[in-house]
Short mmCIF file of C-alpha atoms in Angstrom, two decimals:
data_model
loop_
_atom_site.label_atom_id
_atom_site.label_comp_id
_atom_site.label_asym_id
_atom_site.label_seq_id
_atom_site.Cartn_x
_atom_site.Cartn_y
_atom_site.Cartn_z
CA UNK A 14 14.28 -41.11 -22.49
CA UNK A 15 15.08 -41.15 -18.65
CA UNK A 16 17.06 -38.62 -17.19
CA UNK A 17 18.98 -39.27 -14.09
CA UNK A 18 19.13 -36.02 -11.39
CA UNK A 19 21.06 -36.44 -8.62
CA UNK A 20 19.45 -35.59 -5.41
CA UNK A 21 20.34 -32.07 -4.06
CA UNK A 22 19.80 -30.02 -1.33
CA UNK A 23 16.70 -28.71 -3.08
CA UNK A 24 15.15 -31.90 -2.84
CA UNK A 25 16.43 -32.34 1.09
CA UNK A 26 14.95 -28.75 1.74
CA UNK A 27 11.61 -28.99 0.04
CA UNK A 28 10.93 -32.26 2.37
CA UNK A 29 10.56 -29.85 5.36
CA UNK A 30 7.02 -28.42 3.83
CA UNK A 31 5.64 -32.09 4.34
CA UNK A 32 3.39 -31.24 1.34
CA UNK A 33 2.34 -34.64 0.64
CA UNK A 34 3.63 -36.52 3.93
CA UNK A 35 6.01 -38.48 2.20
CA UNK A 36 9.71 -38.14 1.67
CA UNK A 37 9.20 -37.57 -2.02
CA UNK A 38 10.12 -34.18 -3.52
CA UNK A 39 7.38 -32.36 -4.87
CA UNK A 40 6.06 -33.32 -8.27
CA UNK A 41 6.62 -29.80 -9.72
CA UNK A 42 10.03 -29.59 -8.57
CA UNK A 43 10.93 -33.36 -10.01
CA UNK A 44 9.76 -32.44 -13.03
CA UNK A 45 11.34 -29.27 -13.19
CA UNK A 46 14.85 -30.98 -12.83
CA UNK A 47 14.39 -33.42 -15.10
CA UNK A 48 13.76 -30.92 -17.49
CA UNK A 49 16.42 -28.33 -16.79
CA UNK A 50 19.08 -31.77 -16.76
CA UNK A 51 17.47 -32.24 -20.84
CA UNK A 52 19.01 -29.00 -21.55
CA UNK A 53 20.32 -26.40 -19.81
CA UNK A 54 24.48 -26.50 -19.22
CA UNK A 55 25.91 -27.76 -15.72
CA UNK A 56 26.78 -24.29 -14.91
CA UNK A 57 23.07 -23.17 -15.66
CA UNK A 58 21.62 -26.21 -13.89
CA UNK A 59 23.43 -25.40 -11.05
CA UNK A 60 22.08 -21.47 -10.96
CA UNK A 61 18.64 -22.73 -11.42
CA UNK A 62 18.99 -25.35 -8.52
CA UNK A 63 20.79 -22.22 -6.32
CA UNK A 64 17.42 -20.48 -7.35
CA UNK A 65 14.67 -23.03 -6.65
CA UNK A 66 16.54 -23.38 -2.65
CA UNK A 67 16.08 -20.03 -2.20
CA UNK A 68 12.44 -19.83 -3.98
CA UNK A 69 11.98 -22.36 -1.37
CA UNK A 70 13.18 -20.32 1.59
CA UNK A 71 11.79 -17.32 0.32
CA UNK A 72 7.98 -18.58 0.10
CA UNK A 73 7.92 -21.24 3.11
CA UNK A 74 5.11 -20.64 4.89
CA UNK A 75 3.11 -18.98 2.77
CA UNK A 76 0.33 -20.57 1.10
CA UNK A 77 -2.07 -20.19 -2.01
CA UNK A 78 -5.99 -19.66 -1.38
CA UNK A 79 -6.36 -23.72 -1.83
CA UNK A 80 -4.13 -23.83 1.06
CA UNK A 81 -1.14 -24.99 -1.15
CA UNK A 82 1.64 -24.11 -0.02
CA UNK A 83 2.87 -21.11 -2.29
CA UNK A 84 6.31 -22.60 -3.44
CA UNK A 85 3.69 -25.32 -5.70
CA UNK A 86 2.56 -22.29 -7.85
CA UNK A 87 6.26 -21.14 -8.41
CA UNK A 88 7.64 -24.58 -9.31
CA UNK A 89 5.01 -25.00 -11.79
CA UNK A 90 5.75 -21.56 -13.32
CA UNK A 91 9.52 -22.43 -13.26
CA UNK A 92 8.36 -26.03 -14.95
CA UNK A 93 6.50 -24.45 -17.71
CA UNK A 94 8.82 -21.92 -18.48
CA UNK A 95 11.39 -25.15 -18.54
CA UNK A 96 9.24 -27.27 -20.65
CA UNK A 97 9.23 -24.03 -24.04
CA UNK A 98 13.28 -24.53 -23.27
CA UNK A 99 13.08 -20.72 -21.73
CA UNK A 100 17.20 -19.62 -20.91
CA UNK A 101 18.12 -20.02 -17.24
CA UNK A 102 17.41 -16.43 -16.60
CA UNK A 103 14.06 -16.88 -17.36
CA UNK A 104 13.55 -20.11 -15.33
CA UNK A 105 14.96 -18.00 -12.12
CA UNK A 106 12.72 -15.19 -13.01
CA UNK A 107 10.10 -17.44 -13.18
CA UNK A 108 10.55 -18.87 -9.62
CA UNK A 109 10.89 -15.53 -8.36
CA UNK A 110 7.94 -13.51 -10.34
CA UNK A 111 5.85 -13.13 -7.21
CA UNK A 112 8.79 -12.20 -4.66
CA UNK A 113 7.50 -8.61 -4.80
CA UNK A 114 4.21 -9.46 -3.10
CA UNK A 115 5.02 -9.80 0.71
CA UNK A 116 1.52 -11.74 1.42
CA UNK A 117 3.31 -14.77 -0.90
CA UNK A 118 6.93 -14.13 -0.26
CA UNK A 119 9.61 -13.09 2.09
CA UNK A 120 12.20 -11.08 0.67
CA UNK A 121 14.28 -8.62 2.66
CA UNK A 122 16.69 -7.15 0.16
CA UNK A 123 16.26 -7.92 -3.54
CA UNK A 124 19.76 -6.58 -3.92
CA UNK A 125 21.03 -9.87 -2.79
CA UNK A 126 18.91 -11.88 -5.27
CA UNK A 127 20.54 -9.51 -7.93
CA UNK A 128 23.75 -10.44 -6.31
CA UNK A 129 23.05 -14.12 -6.44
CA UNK A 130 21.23 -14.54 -9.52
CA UNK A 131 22.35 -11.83 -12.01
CA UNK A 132 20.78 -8.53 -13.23
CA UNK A 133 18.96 -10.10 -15.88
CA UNK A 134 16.71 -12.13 -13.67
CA UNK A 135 15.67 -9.73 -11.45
CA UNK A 136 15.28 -7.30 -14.24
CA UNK A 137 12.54 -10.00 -15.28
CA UNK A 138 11.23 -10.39 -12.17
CA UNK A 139 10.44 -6.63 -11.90
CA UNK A 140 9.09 -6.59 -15.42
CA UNK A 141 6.64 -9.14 -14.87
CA UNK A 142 4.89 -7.52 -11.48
CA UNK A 143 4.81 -4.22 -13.92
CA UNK A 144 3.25 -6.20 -16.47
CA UNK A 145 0.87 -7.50 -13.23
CA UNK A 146 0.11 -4.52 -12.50
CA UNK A 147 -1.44 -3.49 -15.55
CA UNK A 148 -4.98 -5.54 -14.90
CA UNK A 149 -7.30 -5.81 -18.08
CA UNK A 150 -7.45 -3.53 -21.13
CA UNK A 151 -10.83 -3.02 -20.60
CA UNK A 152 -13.40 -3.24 -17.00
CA UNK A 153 -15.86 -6.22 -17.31
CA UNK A 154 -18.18 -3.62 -15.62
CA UNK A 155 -17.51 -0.51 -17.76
CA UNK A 156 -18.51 -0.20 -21.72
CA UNK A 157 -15.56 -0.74 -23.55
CA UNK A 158 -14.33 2.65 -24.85
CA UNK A 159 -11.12 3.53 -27.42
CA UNK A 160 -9.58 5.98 -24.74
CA UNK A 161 -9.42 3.78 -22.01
CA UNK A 162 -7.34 1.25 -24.23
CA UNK A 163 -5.18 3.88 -26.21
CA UNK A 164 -3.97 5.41 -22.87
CA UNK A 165 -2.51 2.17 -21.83
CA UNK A 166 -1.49 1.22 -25.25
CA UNK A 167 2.49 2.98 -25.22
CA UNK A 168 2.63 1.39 -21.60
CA UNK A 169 1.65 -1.70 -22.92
CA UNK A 170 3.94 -1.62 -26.31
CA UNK A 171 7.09 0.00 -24.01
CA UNK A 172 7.13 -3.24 -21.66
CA UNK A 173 6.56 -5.34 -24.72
CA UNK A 174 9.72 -3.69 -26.79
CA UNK A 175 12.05 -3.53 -23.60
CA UNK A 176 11.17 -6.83 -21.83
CA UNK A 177 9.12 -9.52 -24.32
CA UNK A 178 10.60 -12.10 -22.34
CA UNK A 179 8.56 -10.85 -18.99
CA UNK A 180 5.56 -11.45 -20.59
CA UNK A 181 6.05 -14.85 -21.41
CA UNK A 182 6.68 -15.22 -17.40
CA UNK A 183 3.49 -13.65 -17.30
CA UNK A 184 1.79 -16.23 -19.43
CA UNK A 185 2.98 -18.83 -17.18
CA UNK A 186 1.86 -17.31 -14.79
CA UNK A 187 -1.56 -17.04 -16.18
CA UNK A 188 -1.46 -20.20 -17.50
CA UNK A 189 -0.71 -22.12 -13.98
CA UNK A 190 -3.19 -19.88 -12.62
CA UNK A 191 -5.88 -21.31 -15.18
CA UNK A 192 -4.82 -24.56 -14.50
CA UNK A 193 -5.01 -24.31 -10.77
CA UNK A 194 -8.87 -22.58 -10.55
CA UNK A 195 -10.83 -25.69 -9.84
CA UNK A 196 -9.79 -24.38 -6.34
CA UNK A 197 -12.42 -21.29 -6.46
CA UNK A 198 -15.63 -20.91 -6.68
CA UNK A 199 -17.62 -20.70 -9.89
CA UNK A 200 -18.03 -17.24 -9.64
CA UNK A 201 -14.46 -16.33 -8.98
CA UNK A 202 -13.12 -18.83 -11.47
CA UNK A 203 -15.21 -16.75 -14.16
CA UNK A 204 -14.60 -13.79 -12.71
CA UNK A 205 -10.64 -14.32 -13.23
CA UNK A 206 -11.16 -15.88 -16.52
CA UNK A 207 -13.00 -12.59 -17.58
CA UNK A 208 -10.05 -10.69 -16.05
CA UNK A 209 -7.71 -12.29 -18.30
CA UNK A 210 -8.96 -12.77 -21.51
CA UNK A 211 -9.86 -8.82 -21.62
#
């Protein structure tokens, strides 16, 4: 089925980061609209588009360890959070899970994003660097002991109860991530693999 999306500012802003010197919007953020415009409400479409200008804005000039430019990684997290039919709140959260982290983002006050975008979101957004935060159960480089795992356990099951929906940001997150390692080494791609499935 073909889904028409009208061209926004979103697509006029993200020609700017001359990504792939053409005057085609990225293939992320194509994607991610024609999948938002399968089912999300006007009024939602509209906060997610809001979202993905300012995602845009907030990570231009900032760039992944491929040399990427940083806004890629957050359109892809936006698009698979789009593509499991996640609620617009979770979309937005998704494009801004990684405003926290000033080497990938510029964000001066969060309170306007809260302003913009709604509690929930940003709510999200905080959950998921918590849940980032939290590195593996267990060192790769330590034996694996009972303690070390039952003292993060009631952190673990607290963000789980209050926030679920942070996590599966987080898996999005991780997931992109996996997708997006043929960029490292060998030893660094196993090294975060390791990381993760601890």
């Amino acid at each position: 089925m073909d889904y028409v999306v009208e061209v926004t500012a979103v697509t006029l802003a993200t020609k700017h980061l001359n990504v792939n010197h053409t005057d085609k919007p990225l293939p992320s953020l194509t994607s991610l609209q024609n999948l938002i415009a399968y089912y999300m409400s006007p009024a939602d479409r509209y906060l997610v588009e809001r979202a993905i200008e300012t995602a845009v804005s907030i990570h231009d000039g900032y760039f992944r360890k491929s040399g990427v430019p940083y806004i890629d990684h957050v359109l892809a997290v936006a698009t698979i959070l789009a593509s499991w039919h996640a609620p617009a709140d979770v979309v937005i959260a998704g494009l801004f899970h990684d405003v926290l982290k000033s080497r990938y983002a510029n964000v001066p006050d969060l309170t306007a994003l809260e302003t913009n975008f709604g509690t929930v979101s940003i709510r999200l957004v905080r959950d998921t660097a918590r849940l980032g935060r939290l590195g593996p159960l267990l060192s790769a480089d330590q034996p694996d002991t009972k303690g070390d795992v039952m003292q993060q356990l009631p952190w673990v099951a607290m963000v789980l109860q209050r926030s679920p929906l942070a996590v599966v940001i987080k898996l999005a997150d991780k997931l992109h991530n996996f997708q997006s390692l043929h960029f490292l080494s060998q030893k660094r791609q196993r090294a975060f693999a390791n990381s993760v499935l601890r």
